[in-house]
CSV table of C-alpha atoms in Angstrom, one decimal:
chain,number,residue,atom,x,y,z
A,1349,UNK,CA,-26.7,-13.3,5.8
A,1350,UNK,CA,-28.9,-11.8,3.1
A,1351,UNK,CA,-28.0,-8.6,1.3
A,1352,UNK,CA,-30.4,-5.7,0.9
A,1353,UNK,CA,-30.7,-6.6,-2.8
A,1354,UNK,CA,-31.7,-10.2,-2.0
A,1355,UNK,CA,-34.2,-9.0,0.6
A,1356,UNK,CA,-35.8,-6.6,-1.9
A,1357,UNK,CA,-36.2,-9.5,-4.3
A,1358,UNK,CA,-37.7,-11.7,-1.6
A,1359,UNK,CA,-40.1,-9.0,-0.6
A,1360,UNK,CA,-41.4,-9.0,-4.2
A,1361,UNK,CA,-41.5,-12.8,-4.4
A,1362,UNK,CA,-43.4,-13.0,-1.1
A,1363,UNK,CA,-46.4,-11.2,-2.6
A,1364,UNK,CA,-46.6,-13.9,-5.4
A,1365,UNK,CA,-45.7,-17.0,-3.4
A,1366,UNK,CA,-45.3,-18.0,0.2
A,1367,UNK,CA,-41.6,-18.1,0.9
A,1368,UNK,CA,-40.0,-21.1,2.6
A,1369,UNK,CA,-39.6,-20.7,6.4
A,1370,UNK,CA,-35.8,-20.3,6.2
A,1371,UNK,CA,-36.1,-17.4,3.8
A,1372,UNK,CA,-38.7,-15.6,5.9
A,1373,UNK,CA,-36.5,-16.1,9.0
A,1374,UNK,CA,-33.5,-14.7,7.0
A,1375,UNK,CA,-35.5,-11.7,6.0
A,1376,UNK,CA,-36.6,-10.9,9.6
A,1377,UNK,CA,-33.0,-11.4,10.9
A,1378,UNK,CA,-31.9,-8.9,8.2
A,1379,UNK,CA,-34.7,-6.5,9.3
A,1380,UNK,CA,-33.4,-6.5,12.8
A,1381,UNK,CA,-30.1,-5.1,11.5
A,1382,UNK,CA,-31.4,-3.0,8.6
A,1383,UNK,CA,-34.2,-0.6,9.3
A,1384,UNK,CA,-34.2,0.6,5.6
A,1385,UNK,CA,-35.2,-2.8,4.4
A,1386,UNK,CA,-37.8,-3.1,7.1
A,1387,UNK,CA,-39.2,0.2,6.0
A,1388,UNK,CA,-39.1,-0.9,2.4
A,1389,UNK,CA,-41.1,-4.0,3.3
A,1390,UNK,CA,-43.7,-1.9,5.1
A,1391,UNK,CA,-44.0,0.6,2.3
A,1392,UNK,CA,-44.4,-2.2,-0.4
A,1393,UNK,CA,-47.0,-3.9,1.8
A,1394,UNK,CA,-48.9,-0.7,2.3
A,1395,UNK,CA,-48.9,0.1,-1.5
A,1396,UNK,CA,-50.1,-3.4,-2.2
A,1397,UNK,CA,-53.0,-3.1,0.2
A,1398,UNK,CA,-54.0,0.3,-1.3
A,1399,UNK,CA,-53.9,-1.3,-4.8
A,1400,UNK,CA,-56.1,-4.1,-3.7
A,1401,UNK,CA,-58.6,-1.7,-2.1
A,1402,UNK,CA,-58.6,0.5,-5.2
A,1403,UNK,CA,-59.1,-2.4,-7.7
A,1404,UNK,CA,-61.9,-3.9,-5.6
A,1405,UNK,CA,-63.6,-0.5,-5.6
A,1406,UNK,CA,-63.2,-0.4,-9.4
A,1407,UNK,CA,-64.7,-3.8,-9.7
A,1408,UNK,CA,-67.8,-2.7,-7.6
A,1409,UNK,CA,-68.2,0.5,-9.6
A,1410,UNK,CA,-67.7,-1.3,-12.9
A,1411,UNK,CA,-70.3,-4.0,-12.1
A,1412,UNK,CA,-72.8,-1.2,-11.0
A,1413,UNK,CA,-72.1,0.7,-14.2
A,1414,UNK,CA,-72.7,-2.4,-16.4
A,1415,UNK,CA,-75.9,-3.1,-14.5
A,1416,UNK,CA,-77.2,0.4,-15.0
A,1417,UNK,CA,-76.3,1.0,-18.6
A,1418,UNK,CA,-78.3,-0.3,-21.5
A,1419,UNK,CA,-76.6,-2.5,-24.1
A,1420,UNK,CA,-77.0,0.4,-26.6
A,1421,UNK,CA,-75.3,2.9,-24.2
A,1422,UNK,CA,-72.4,0.5,-23.6
A,1423,UNK,CA,-71.9,0.0,-27.3
A,1424,UNK,CA,-72.0,3.8,-27.9
A,1425,UNK,CA,-69.3,4.3,-25.3
A,1426,UNK,CA,-67.2,1.6,-26.9
A,1427,UNK,CA,-67.5,3.3,-30.3
A,1428,UNK,CA,-66.6,6.7,-28.8
A,1429,UNK,CA,-63.5,5.2,-27.0
A,1430,UNK,CA,-62.3,3.5,-30.2
A,1431,UNK,CA,-62.7,6.7,-32.2
A,1432,UNK,CA,-60.9,8.7,-29.5
A,1433,UNK,CA,-57.9,6.3,-29.6
A,1434,UNK,CA,-57.3,7.0,-33.3
C-alpha cells in the first residue's frame, strides 16, 4: 500500500503526466482509507483550477492591453518599469 508521502508525490506528478493505471488505482485505494490524502488531492486540484482560470484571465487582459496601447506607450511603460527596478 502507498504511504501518504508517496500519494502526495503522485498527486503532484499526476498534474504533469498521466499516471499509469496501477498507480491511480493505488491512490484511490489509499484515499478510501485516508481522508486527509483525499482532502489534499481535492485542495490541490482546486488550487490548480483557480490558477488556470487566473492565468487565462491574465492572458485575455494582457492581449487587450497590448491591442489598446500604442507602441510608444508600451515602450514608456517598459522604461518606467526598468527604472523602478533599479
